[in-house]
PDB file of C-alpha atoms and ligand atoms in Angstrom:
ATOM      1  CA  UNK W1374      93.910  93.164 149.492  1.00 62.00           C
ATOM      2  CA  UNK W1375      91.424  93.351 146.593  1.00 74.00           C
ATOM      3  CA  UNK W1376      92.154  91.210 143.527  1.00 85.00           C
ATOM      4  CA  UNK W1377      93.609  93.148 140.590  1.00 92.00           C
ATOM      5  CA  UNK W1378      91.009  93.512 137.847  1.00 95.00           C
ATOM      6  CA  UNK W1379      92.104  91.869 134.635  1.00 97.00           C
ATOM      7  CA  UNK W1380      92.153  94.037 131.525  1.00 98.00           C
ATOM      8  CA  UNK W1381      92.450  92.794 127.955  1.00 98.00           C
ATOM      9  CA  UNK W1382      94.047  95.586 125.904  1.00 98.00           C
ATOM     10  CA  UNK W1383      93.590  94.952 122.191  1.00 98.00           C
ATOM     11  CA  UNK W1384      96.571  96.589 120.581  1.00 96.00           C
ATOM     12  CA  UNK W1385      98.732  96.990 117.513  1.00 94.00           C
ATOM     13  CA  UNK W1386      98.809 100.786 117.738  1.00 94.00           C
ATOM     14  CA  UNK W1387     100.991 103.443 119.313  1.00 93.00           C
ATOM     15  CA  UNK W1388      98.166 104.322 121.692  1.00 96.00           C
ATOM     16  CA  UNK W1389      97.939 100.740 122.970  1.00 97.00           C
ATOM     17  CA  UNK W1390     101.681 100.735 123.557  1.00 96.00           C
ATOM     18  CA  UNK W1391     101.528 104.016 125.500  1.00 96.00           C
ATOM     19  CA  UNK W1392      98.613 102.709 127.568  1.00 97.00           C
ATOM     20  CA  UNK W1393     100.408  99.474 128.425  1.00 97.00           C
ATOM     21  CA  UNK W1394     103.368 101.568 129.588  1.00 97.00           C
ATOM     22  CA  UNK W1395     101.081 103.753 131.705  1.00 95.00           C
ATOM     23  CA  UNK W1396      99.358 100.726 133.219  1.00 95.00           C
ATOM     24  CA  UNK W1397     102.541  98.856 134.211  1.00 94.00           C
ATOM     25  CA  UNK W1398     102.385  98.566 137.992  1.00 89.00           C
ATOM     26  CA  UNK W1399      98.815  99.928 138.226  1.00 91.00           C
ATOM     27  CA  UNK W1400      97.403  99.300 141.700  1.00 90.00           C
ATOM     28  CA  UNK W1401      94.008  97.975 140.510  1.00 92.00           C
ATOM     29  CA  UNK W1402      94.546  96.656 136.996  1.00 95.00           C
ATOM     30  CA  UNK W1403      96.501  93.766 135.548  1.00 96.00           C
ATOM     31  CA  UNK W1404      96.913  94.448 131.825  1.00 97.00           C
ATOM     32  CA  UNK W1405      97.251  91.781 129.135  1.00 98.00           C
ATOM     33  CA  UNK W1406      98.146  93.272 125.750  1.00 98.00           C
ATOM     34  CA  UNK W1407      96.972  91.423 122.662  1.00 98.00           C
ATOM     35  CA  UNK W1408      98.693  91.672 119.278  1.00 97.00           C
ATOM     36  CA  UNK W1409      97.422  90.193 116.032  1.00 97.00           C
ATOM     37  CA  UNK W1410     100.903  88.950 115.145  1.00 93.00           C
ATOM     38  CA  UNK W1411     101.054  90.629 111.746  1.00 89.00           C
ATOM     39  CA  UNK W1412     104.497  92.218 112.159  1.00 86.00           C
ATOM     40  CA  UNK W1413     107.633  90.097 112.455  1.00 84.00           C
ATOM     41  CA  UNK W1414     109.305  92.483 114.865  1.00 86.00           C
ATOM     42  CA  UNK W1415     106.629  94.351 116.803  1.00 88.00           C
ATOM     43  CA  UNK W1416     107.525  96.870 119.475  1.00 89.00           C
ATOM     44  CA  UNK W1417     106.486  94.813 122.499  1.00 93.00           C
ATOM     45  CA  UNK W1418     104.544  96.484 125.319  1.00 96.00           C
ATOM     46  CA  UNK W1419     105.655  95.930 128.908  1.00 95.00           C
ATOM     47  CA  UNK W1420     103.735  93.393 130.991  1.00 94.00           C
ATOM     48  CA  UNK W1421     101.810  90.368 129.805  1.00 97.00           C
ATOM     49  CA  UNK W1422     101.477  89.986 126.027  1.00 97.00           C
ATOM     50  CA  UNK W1423      99.586  87.418 123.964  1.00 97.00           C
ATOM     51  CA  UNK W1424      99.876  87.146 120.188  1.00 97.00           C
ATOM     52  CA  UNK W1425      97.624  85.888 117.384  1.00 97.00           C
ATOM     53  CA  UNK W1426      93.920  85.801 116.571  1.00 98.00           C
ATOM     54  CA  UNK W1427      91.439  84.418 119.101  1.00 98.00           C
ATOM     55  CA  UNK W1428      89.443  82.432 116.563  1.00 98.00           C
ATOM     56  CA  UNK W1429      86.479  84.712 115.886  1.00 98.00           C
ATOM     57  CA  UNK W1430      83.801  85.818 118.344  1.00 98.00           C
ATOM     58  CA  UNK W1431      83.486  82.351 119.890  1.00 98.00           C
ATOM     59  CA  UNK W1432      87.249  82.084 120.407  1.00 98.00           C
ATOM     60  CA  UNK W1433      87.404  85.522 121.971  1.00 98.00           C
ATOM     61  CA  UNK W1434      84.451  84.763 124.241  1.00 98.00           C
ATOM     62  CA  UNK W1435      86.178  81.570 125.427  1.00 98.00           C
ATOM     63  CA  UNK W1436      89.409  83.459 126.000  1.00 98.00           C
ATOM     64  CA  UNK W1437      87.676  86.155 128.082  1.00 98.00           C
ATOM     65  CA  UNK W1438      86.063  83.503 130.293  1.00 98.00           C
ATOM     66  CA  UNK W1439      89.171  81.327 130.585  1.00 98.00           C
ATOM     67  CA  UNK W1440      91.436  84.244 131.443  1.00 98.00           C
ATOM     68  CA  UNK W1441      88.871  85.751 133.851  1.00 98.00           C
ATOM     69  CA  UNK W1442      88.980  89.078 132.047  1.00 98.00           C
ATOM     70  CA  UNK W1443      86.995  91.818 133.818  1.00 97.00           C
ATOM     71  CA  UNK W1444      87.097  94.540 131.171  1.00 98.00           C
ATOM     72  CA  UNK W1445      88.288  95.161 127.620  1.00 98.00           C
ATOM     73  CA  UNK W1446      89.827  98.201 126.045  1.00 98.00           C
ATOM     74  CA  UNK W1447      89.885  97.955 122.267  1.00 98.00           C
ATOM     75  CA  UNK W1448      92.794 100.141 121.171  1.00 98.00           C
ATOM     76  CA  UNK W1449      93.167  98.585 117.724  1.00 98.00           C
ATOM     77  CA  UNK W1450      93.590 100.725 114.619  1.00 96.00           C
ATOM     78  CA  UNK W1451      90.490 102.606 113.360  1.00 97.00           C
ATOM     79  CA  UNK W1452      90.510 100.313 110.283  1.00 97.00           C
ATOM     80  CA  UNK W1453      90.622  97.074 112.312  1.00 97.00           C
ATOM     81  CA  UNK W1454      86.851  96.757 111.935  1.00 97.00           C
ATOM     82  CA  UNK W1455      86.551  93.012 112.373  1.00 98.00           C
ATOM     83  CA  UNK W1456      88.407  92.911 115.680  1.00 98.00           C
ATOM     84  CA  UNK W1457      86.339  95.852 116.940  1.00 98.00           C
ATOM     85  CA  UNK W1458      83.097  94.084 116.032  1.00 98.00           C
ATOM     86  CA  UNK W1459      84.236  90.822 117.642  1.00 98.00           C
ATOM     87  CA  UNK W1460      85.202  92.627 120.863  1.00 98.00           C
ATOM     88  CA  UNK W1461      81.825  94.325 120.931  1.00 98.00           C
ATOM     89  CA  UNK W1462      79.908  91.063 120.375  1.00 98.00           C
ATOM     90  CA  UNK W1463      81.910  88.977 122.862  1.00 98.00           C
ATOM     91  CA  UNK W1464      81.720  91.616 125.607  1.00 98.00           C
ATOM     92  CA  UNK W1465      77.989  92.084 125.055  1.00 98.00           C
ATOM     93  CA  UNK W1466      77.480  88.340 125.339  1.00 98.00           C
ATOM     94  CA  UNK W1467      79.374  88.212 128.653  1.00 98.00           C
ATOM     95  CA  UNK W1468      78.193  91.578 129.993  1.00 98.00           C
ATOM     96  CA  UNK W1469      81.769  92.882 130.253  1.00 98.00           C
ATOM     97  CA  UNK W1470      82.583  96.595 130.139  1.00 98.00           C
ATOM     98  CA  UNK W1471      84.291  97.532 126.867  1.00 98.00           C
ATOM     99  CA  UNK W1472      85.405 100.790 125.310  1.00 98.00           C
ATOM    100  CA  UNK W1473      86.908 101.574 121.921  1.00 98.00           C
ATOM    101  CA  UNK W1474      89.853 103.950 121.809  1.00 97.00           C
ATOM    102  CA  UNK W1475      89.751 105.685 118.471  1.00 96.00           C
ATOM    103  CA  UNK W1476      91.915 108.649 117.623  1.00 96.00           C
ATOM    104  CA  UNK W1477      90.154 111.539 115.880  1.00 96.00           C
ATOM    105  CA  UNK W1478      90.266 111.364 112.076  1.00 97.00           C
ATOM    106  CA  UNK W1479      92.137 113.911 109.988  1.00 97.00           C
ATOM    107  CA  UNK W1480      89.952 116.744 108.759  1.00 96.00           C
ATOM    108  CA  UNK W1481      90.631 118.606 105.506  1.00 95.00           C
ATOM    109  CA  UNK W1482      91.811 122.198 105.838  1.00 91.00           C
ATOM    110  CA  UNK W1483      91.152 124.888 103.234  1.00 87.00           C
ATOM    111  CA  UNK W1484      93.533 124.260 100.343  1.00 82.00           C
ATOM    112  CA  UNK W1485      93.780 120.499 100.914  1.00 92.00           C
ATOM    113  CA  UNK W1486      92.987 118.570  97.725  1.00 94.00           C
ATOM    114  CA  UNK W1487      91.238 115.507  99.116  1.00 98.00           C
ATOM    115  CA  UNK W1488      88.884 113.152  97.340  1.00 97.00           C
ATOM    116  CA  UNK W1489      87.073 110.947  99.820  1.00 97.00           C
ATOM    117  CA  UNK W1490      86.926 107.232  98.978  1.00 98.00           C
ATOM    118  CA  UNK W1491      84.594 104.746 100.687  1.00 98.00           C
ATOM    119  CA  UNK W1492      87.134 101.900 100.445  1.00 97.00           C
ATOM    120  CA  UNK W1493      90.553 100.867  99.186  1.00 97.00           C
ATOM    121  CA  UNK W1494      88.870  99.111  96.242  1.00 97.00           C
ATOM    122  CA  UNK W1495      87.100 102.351  95.297  1.00 98.00           C
ATOM    123  CA  UNK W1496      90.445 104.197  95.348  1.00 98.00           C
ATOM    124  CA  UNK W1497      91.907 101.656  92.895  1.00 96.00           C
ATOM    125  CA  UNK W1498      88.900 102.040  90.570  1.00 96.00           C
ATOM    126  CA  UNK W1499      89.255 105.838  90.748  1.00 96.00           C
ATOM    127  CA  UNK W1500      92.923 105.581  89.722  1.00 94.00           C
ATOM    128  CA  UNK W1501      92.021 103.510  86.701  1.00 91.00           C
ATOM    129  CA  UNK W1502      90.052 106.440  85.261  1.00 90.00           C
ATOM    130  CA  UNK W1503      92.237 109.386  86.273  1.00 88.00           C
ATOM    131  CA  UNK W1504      95.462 110.575  84.659  1.00 83.00           C
ATOM    132  CA  UNK W1505      97.846 110.326  87.597  1.00 88.00           C
ATOM    133  CA  UNK W1506     101.094 108.466  87.200  1.00 91.00           C
ATOM    134  CA  UNK W1507     103.313 108.499  90.271  1.00 96.00           C
ATOM    135  CA  UNK W1508     101.383 107.415  93.327  1.00 97.00           C
ATOM    136  CA  UNK W1509     102.486 107.244  96.961  1.00 98.00           C
ATOM    137  CA  UNK W1510     100.592 104.233  98.341  1.00 98.00           C
ATOM    138  CA  UNK W1511     100.375 104.029 102.143  1.00 98.00           C
ATOM    139  CA  UNK W1512      97.439 101.696 102.773  1.00 97.00           C
ATOM    140  CA  UNK W1513      99.289  98.786 104.399  1.00 94.00           C
ATOM    141  CA  UNK W1514     100.453  95.374 103.292  1.00 93.00           C
ATOM    142  CA  UNK W1515      97.037  93.708 103.359  1.00 92.00           C
ATOM    143  CA  UNK W1516      95.380  96.196 101.020  1.00 95.00           C
ATOM    144  CA  UNK W1517      97.703  96.164  98.015  1.00 96.00           C
ATOM    145  CA  UNK W1518      95.720  93.692  95.877  1.00 95.00           C
ATOM    146  CA  UNK W1519      93.349  96.167  94.152  1.00 96.00           C
ATOM    147  CA  UNK W1520      96.340  98.221  92.916  1.00 96.00           C
ATOM    148  CA  UNK W1521      98.264  95.340  91.312  1.00 94.00           C
ATOM    149  CA  UNK W1522      96.450  95.461  87.929  1.00 92.00           C
ATOM    150  CA  UNK W1523      97.174  99.202  87.556  1.00 91.00           C
ATOM    151  CA  UNK W1524     100.956  98.943  87.219  1.00 81.00           C
ATOM    152  CA  UNK W1525     103.143  97.307  84.597  1.00 72.00           C
ATOM    153  CA  UNK W1526     104.405  98.157  81.160  1.00 66.00           C
ATOM    154  CA  UNK W1527     101.123  99.140  79.505  1.00 70.00           C
ATOM    155  CA  UNK W1528     100.531 102.581  78.093  1.00 59.00           C
ATOM    156  CA  UNK W1529      99.405 104.906  80.898  1.00 73.00           C
ATOM    157  CA  UNK W1530     100.309 102.382  83.612  1.00 83.00           C
ATOM    158  CA  UNK W1531     100.719 103.768  87.103  1.00 91.00           C
ATOM    159  CA  UNK W1532     103.979 103.769  89.068  1.00 95.00           C
ATOM    160  CA  UNK W1533     103.663 103.213  92.820  1.00 96.00           C
ATOM    161  CA  UNK W1534     105.895 104.176  95.698  1.00 98.00           C
ATOM    162  CA  UNK W1535     104.564 101.617  98.198  1.00 97.00           C
ATOM    163  CA  UNK W1536     105.418 102.144 101.860  1.00 98.00           C
ATOM    164  CA  UNK W1537     105.336  99.231 104.298  1.00 96.00           C
ATOM    165  CA  UNK W1538     106.502  98.812 107.897  1.00 93.00           C
ATOM    166  CA  UNK W1539     108.476  95.650 107.210  1.00 91.00           C
ATOM    167  CA  UNK W1540     109.792  93.893 104.101  1.00 91.00           C
ATOM    168  CA  UNK W1541     106.959  91.810 102.642  1.00 88.00           C
ATOM    169  CA  UNK W1542     107.260  88.051 102.894  1.00 83.00           C
ATOM    170  CA  UNK W1543     107.555  85.905  99.776  1.00 78.00           C
ATOM    171  CA  UNK W1544     103.810  85.578  99.147  1.00 81.00           C
ATOM    172  CA  UNK W1545     103.038  89.268  98.831  1.00 85.00           C
ATOM    173  CA  UNK W1546     103.033  90.933  95.427  1.00 91.00           C
ATOM    174  CA  UNK W1547     103.719  94.634  95.219  1.00 95.00           C
ATOM    175  CA  UNK W1548     102.294  97.096  92.683  1.00 95.00           C
ATOM    176  CA  UNK W1549     104.809  98.051  89.959  1.00 94.00           C
ATOM    177  CA  UNK W1550     107.217 100.718  91.174  1.00 95.00           C
ATOM    178  CA  UNK W1551     109.388 100.993  94.241  1.00 96.00           C
ATOM    179  CA  UNK W1552     109.145  99.853  97.849  1.00 97.00           C
ATOM    180  CA  UNK W1553     110.103 102.050 100.773  1.00 98.00           C
ATOM    181  CA  UNK W1554     110.199 100.733 104.344  1.00 96.00           C
ATOM    182  CA  UNK W1555     109.538 102.733 107.472  1.00 94.00           C
ATOM    183  CA  UNK W1556     107.722 102.814 110.791  1.00 91.00           C
ATOM    184  CA  UNK W1557     106.055 106.157 111.565  1.00 89.00           C
ATOM    185  CA  UNK W1558     105.598 108.754 112.782  1.00 91.00           C
ATOM    186  CA  UNK W1559     107.286 110.544 109.879  1.00 96.00           C
ATOM    187  CA  UNK W1560     108.098 114.270 110.115  1.00 97.00           C
ATOM    188  CA  UNK W1561     106.399 116.438 107.457  1.00 97.00           C
ATOM    189  CA  UNK W1562     109.753 117.643 106.065  1.00 98.00           C
ATOM    190  CA  UNK W1563     110.930 114.046 105.486  1.00 98.00           C
ATOM    191  CA  UNK W1564     107.615 113.196 103.831  1.00 98.00           C
ATOM    192  CA  UNK W1565     107.859 116.235 101.575  1.00 98.00           C
ATOM    193  CA  UNK W1566     111.443 115.314 100.624  1.00 98.00           C
ATOM    194  CA  UNK W1567     110.353 111.752  99.793  1.00 98.00           C
ATOM    195  CA  UNK W1568     107.428 112.945  97.673  1.00 98.00           C
ATOM    196  CA  UNK W1569     109.648 115.448  95.821  1.00 98.00           C
ATOM    197  CA  UNK W1570     112.387 112.876  95.259  1.00 98.00           C
ATOM    198  CA  UNK W1571     109.923 110.475  93.638  1.00 98.00           C
ATOM    199  CA  UNK W1572     107.939 113.184  91.798  1.00 97.00           C
ATOM    200  CA  UNK W1573     104.731 111.952  93.422  1.00 98.00           C
ATOM    201  CA  UNK W1574     101.528 113.334  91.932  1.00 96.00           C
ATOM    202  CA  UNK W1575      98.984 111.612  94.212  1.00 97.00           C
ATOM    203  CA  UNK W1576      98.879 110.220  97.760  1.00 98.00           C
ATOM    204  CA  UNK W1577      96.592 107.306  98.685  1.00 98.00           C
ATOM    205  CA  UNK W1578      96.024 106.932 102.420  1.00 98.00           C
ATOM    206  CA  UNK W1579      93.535 105.643 104.943  1.00 98.00           C
ATOM    207  CA  UNK W1580      92.126 108.275 107.285  1.00 98.00           C
ATOM    208  CA  UNK W1581      94.055 106.822 110.189  1.00 96.00           C
ATOM    209  CA  UNK W1582      94.349 110.066 112.167  1.00 96.00           C
ATOM    210  CA  UNK W1583      97.290 110.719 114.474  1.00 92.00           C
ATOM    211  CA  UNK W1584     100.643 112.008 113.263  1.00 90.00           C
ATOM    212  CA  UNK W1585      99.933 113.697 109.957  1.00 92.00           C
ATOM    213  CA  UNK W1586     103.338 114.214 108.325  1.00 96.00           C
ATOM    214  CA  UNK W1587     102.273 112.918 104.903  1.00 97.00           C
ATOM    215  CA  UNK W1588      99.061 114.952 104.974  1.00 97.00           C
ATOM    216  CA  UNK W1589     100.948 118.156 105.798  1.00 96.00           C
ATOM    217  CA  UNK W1590     103.543 117.377 103.114  1.00 97.00           C
ATOM    218  CA  UNK W1591     100.865 116.731 100.464  1.00 97.00           C
ATOM    219  CA  UNK W1592      99.216 120.055 101.357  1.00 96.00           C
ATOM    220  CA  UNK W1593     102.524 121.899 101.147  1.00 96.00           C
ATOM    221  CA  UNK W1594     103.310 120.398  97.733  1.00 96.00           C
ATOM    222  CA  UNK W1595      99.695 120.776  96.469  1.00 96.00           C
ATOM    223  CA  UNK W1596      99.542 117.033  95.887  1.00 97.00           C
ATOM    224  CA  UNK W1597      96.010 115.599  95.726  1.00 97.00           C
ATOM    225  CA  UNK W1598      95.025 112.902  98.205  1.00 98.00           C
ATOM    226  CA  UNK W1599      92.680 109.937  97.893  1.00 98.00           C
ATOM    227  CA  UNK W1600      91.471 109.729 101.487  1.00 98.00           C
ATOM    228  CA  UNK W1601      89.949 106.385 102.387  1.00 98.00           C
ATOM    229  CA  UNK W1602      87.156 106.809 104.884  1.00 98.00           C
ATOM    230  CA  UNK W1603      86.939 104.836 108.098  1.00 98.00           C
ATOM    231  CA  UNK W1604      84.679 101.847 108.519  1.00 97.00           C
ATOM    232  CA  UNK W1605      81.816 102.335 110.986  1.00 96.00           C
ATOM    233  CA  UNK W1606      82.420 101.609 114.676  1.00 96.00           C
ATOM    234  CA  UNK W1607      80.364  99.168 116.706  1.00 97.00           C
ATOM    235  CA  UNK W1608      78.106 100.727 119.370  1.00 96.00           C
ATOM    236  CA  UNK W1609      79.357 101.414 122.886  1.00 96.00           C
ATOM    237  CA  UNK W1610      81.745 103.656 124.807  1.00 96.00           C
ATOM    238  CA  UNK W1611      84.250 105.596 122.719  1.00 97.00           C
ATOM    239  CA  UNK W1612      87.330 107.414 124.009  1.00 97.00           C
ATOM    240  CA  UNK W1613      89.516 109.520 121.765  1.00 97.00           C
ATOM    241  CA  UNK W1614      92.841 109.714 123.595  1.00 96.00           C
ATOM    242  CA  UNK W1615      94.999 107.658 125.911  1.00 96.00           C
ATOM    243  CA  UNK W1616      94.164 110.144 128.695  1.00 97.00           C
ATOM    244  CA  UNK W1617      90.438 109.540 128.187  1.00 98.00           C
ATOM    245  CA  UNK W1618      91.083 105.786 128.036  1.00 97.00           C
ATOM    246  CA  UNK W1619      92.899 105.907 131.382  1.00 96.00           C
ATOM    247  CA  UNK W1620      89.999 107.871 132.884  1.00 96.00           C
ATOM    248  CA  UNK W1621      87.545 105.243 131.547  1.00 97.00           C
ATOM    249  CA  UNK W1622      89.691 102.433 132.960  1.00 96.00           C
ATOM    250  CA  UNK W1623      90.061 104.076 136.356  1.00 92.00           C
ATOM    251  CA  UNK W1624      86.318 104.646 136.603  1.00 93.00           C
ATOM    252  CA  UNK W1625      85.393 101.201 135.311  1.00 92.00           C
ATOM    253  CA  UNK W1626      87.965  99.347 137.419  1.00 79.00           C
ATOM    254  CA  UNK W1627      86.784 100.919 140.708  1.00 72.00           C
TER     255      UNK W1627
HETATM  256  P1  NAP K 559      90.928  93.157 111.573  1.00 61.29           P
HETATM  257  O1  NAP K 559      90.739  93.030 110.105  1.00 61.29           O
HETATM  258  O2  NAP K 559      89.950  93.930 112.359  1.00 61.29           O
HETATM  259  O3  NAP K 559      91.059  91.739 112.252  1.00 61.29           O
HETATM  260  C1  NAP K 559      91.217  90.526 111.549  1.00 61.29           C
HETATM  261  C2  NAP K 559      91.493  89.452 112.566  1.00 61.29           C
HETATM  262  O4  NAP K 559      92.812  89.592 113.111  1.00 61.29           O
HETATM  263  C3  NAP K 559      90.571  89.493 113.776  1.00 61.29           C
HETATM  264  O5  NAP K 559      89.333  88.897 113.489  1.00 61.29           O
HETATM  265  C4  NAP K 559      91.398  88.759 114.798  1.00 61.29           C
HETATM  266  O6  NAP K 559      91.426  87.357 114.514  1.00 61.29           O
HETATM  267  C5  NAP K 559      92.804  89.254 114.491  1.00 61.29           C
HETATM  268  N1  NAP K 559      93.188  90.434 115.276  1.00 61.29           N
HETATM  269  C6  NAP K 559      93.127  91.735 114.907  1.00 61.29           C
HETATM  270  N2  NAP K 559      93.626  92.520 115.868  1.00 61.29           N
HETATM  271  C7  NAP K 559      93.991  91.708 116.879  1.00 61.29           C
HETATM  272  C8  NAP K 559      94.587  91.912 118.151  1.00 61.29           C
HETATM  273  N3  NAP K 559      94.939  93.154 118.574  1.00 61.29           N
HETATM  274  N4  NAP K 559      94.826  90.830 118.931  1.00 61.29           N
HETATM  275  C9  NAP K 559      94.508  89.577 118.504  1.00 61.29           C
HETATM  276  N5  NAP K 559      93.960  89.316 117.299  1.00 61.29           N
HETATM  277  C10 NAP K 559      93.709  90.361 116.500  1.00 61.29           C
HETATM  278  O7  NAP K 559      92.390  93.764 111.888  1.00 61.29           O
HETATM  279  P2  NAP K 559      93.534  94.250 110.875  1.00 61.29           P
HETATM  280  O8  NAP K 559      93.059  95.468 110.175  1.00 61.29           O
HETATM  281  O9  NAP K 559      94.024  93.058 110.139  1.00 61.29           O
HETATM  282  O10 NAP K 559      94.645  94.701 111.930  1.00 61.29           O
HETATM  283  C11 NAP K 559      95.463  93.747 112.572  1.00 61.29           C
HETATM  284  C12 NAP K 559      96.270  94.462 113.623  1.00 61.29           C
HETATM  285  O11 NAP K 559      97.060  95.476 113.010  1.00 61.29           O
HETATM  286  C13 NAP K 559      95.430  95.138 114.697  1.00 61.29           C
HETATM  287  O12 NAP K 559      95.999  94.842 115.938  1.00 61.29           O
HETATM  288  C14 NAP K 559      95.517  96.616 114.362  1.00 61.29           C
HETATM  289  O13 NAP K 559      95.465  97.420 115.523  1.00 61.29           O
HETATM  290  C15 NAP K 559      96.848  96.711 113.652  1.00 61.29           C
HETATM  291  N6  NAP K 559      96.897  97.742 112.630  1.00 61.29           N
HETATM  292  C16 NAP K 559      95.977  97.735 111.614  1.00 61.29           C
HETATM  293  C17 NAP K 559      96.037  98.725 110.644  1.00 61.29           C
HETATM  294  C18 NAP K 559      95.033  98.779 109.523  1.00 61.29           C
HETATM  295  O14 NAP K 559      95.146  99.685 108.666  1.00 61.29           O
HETATM  296  N7  NAP K 559      94.049  97.890 109.461  1.00 61.29           N
HETATM  297  C19 NAP K 559      97.023  99.718 110.713  1.00 61.29           C
HETATM  298  C20 NAP K 559      97.938  99.693 111.767  1.00 61.29           C
HETATM  299  C21 NAP K 559      97.868  98.700 112.709  1.00 61.29           C
HETATM  300  P3  NAP K 559      90.413  86.331 115.184  1.00 61.29           P
HETATM  301  O15 NAP K 559      89.095  86.535 114.497  1.00 61.29           O
HETATM  302  O16 NAP K 559      91.033  85.002 114.915  1.00 61.29           O
HETATM  303  O17 NAP K 559      90.345  86.663 116.647  1.00 61.29           O
END
């Protein structure tokens, strides 16, 4: 019987989880899911799982050789630019097949009030010069720093409703305001209720794509959005859905 081909599935997204579930018991592929280890209580995929950084491009290259990996599917978040670049570089070095699974971005519809921002830092600068007061901040735990100076007791200071997946550990400072915890997807009606309850007048979000409850709610309530644009992708194969990723894997693992 032919040896199972060994797949490294770079995860931390709902798509990676769905793929790992689909691949459990695959007749040609043995899947190892990789998580960065950022969340205390991640939803664990079935099958083999490894956790934590590899140690840059060199560490990843070593890992791929040591673990006899045959192919890599990068299903990390569209904003996980460093991991995507490292996967590209390491696979190029070793001549391994690699594809990036990236869900389509959200696209503004007529009536949406989006202002595109090139980065989280740019969004914070924008806020400094615009008269908005109650901001729904959904950029993730690692990106809060630029917003910290905007809150507080000063005249015209901003109030933030910051949403995180898990309670922050002791080292993390939050912008002035309130913290709400939750793991998506969030239905549009719940998002609208939350925004009404907190009298939100602006949403700050990355263009993550996928379930769009907060985007639909902002449109319904005519709330403007600072939409942070995606970082560029490294070159190479791109698939936009788990179905397309499975097709790529089945073709590549033949
Ligand atoms: P990043 O900036 O691209 O990566 C930073 C470092 O974290 C990488 O260089 C790598 O460390 C390690 N890393 C990232 N993803 C990894 C994975 N799947 N397995 C092993 N190591 C990984 O990534 P990030 O934006 O911090 O995202 C971290 C994780 O959270 C990713 O798995 C991503 O899918 C998930 N996530 C990110 C966002 C977001 O908005 N950025 C949102 C939802 C989920 P070494 O250099 O040491 O190998």
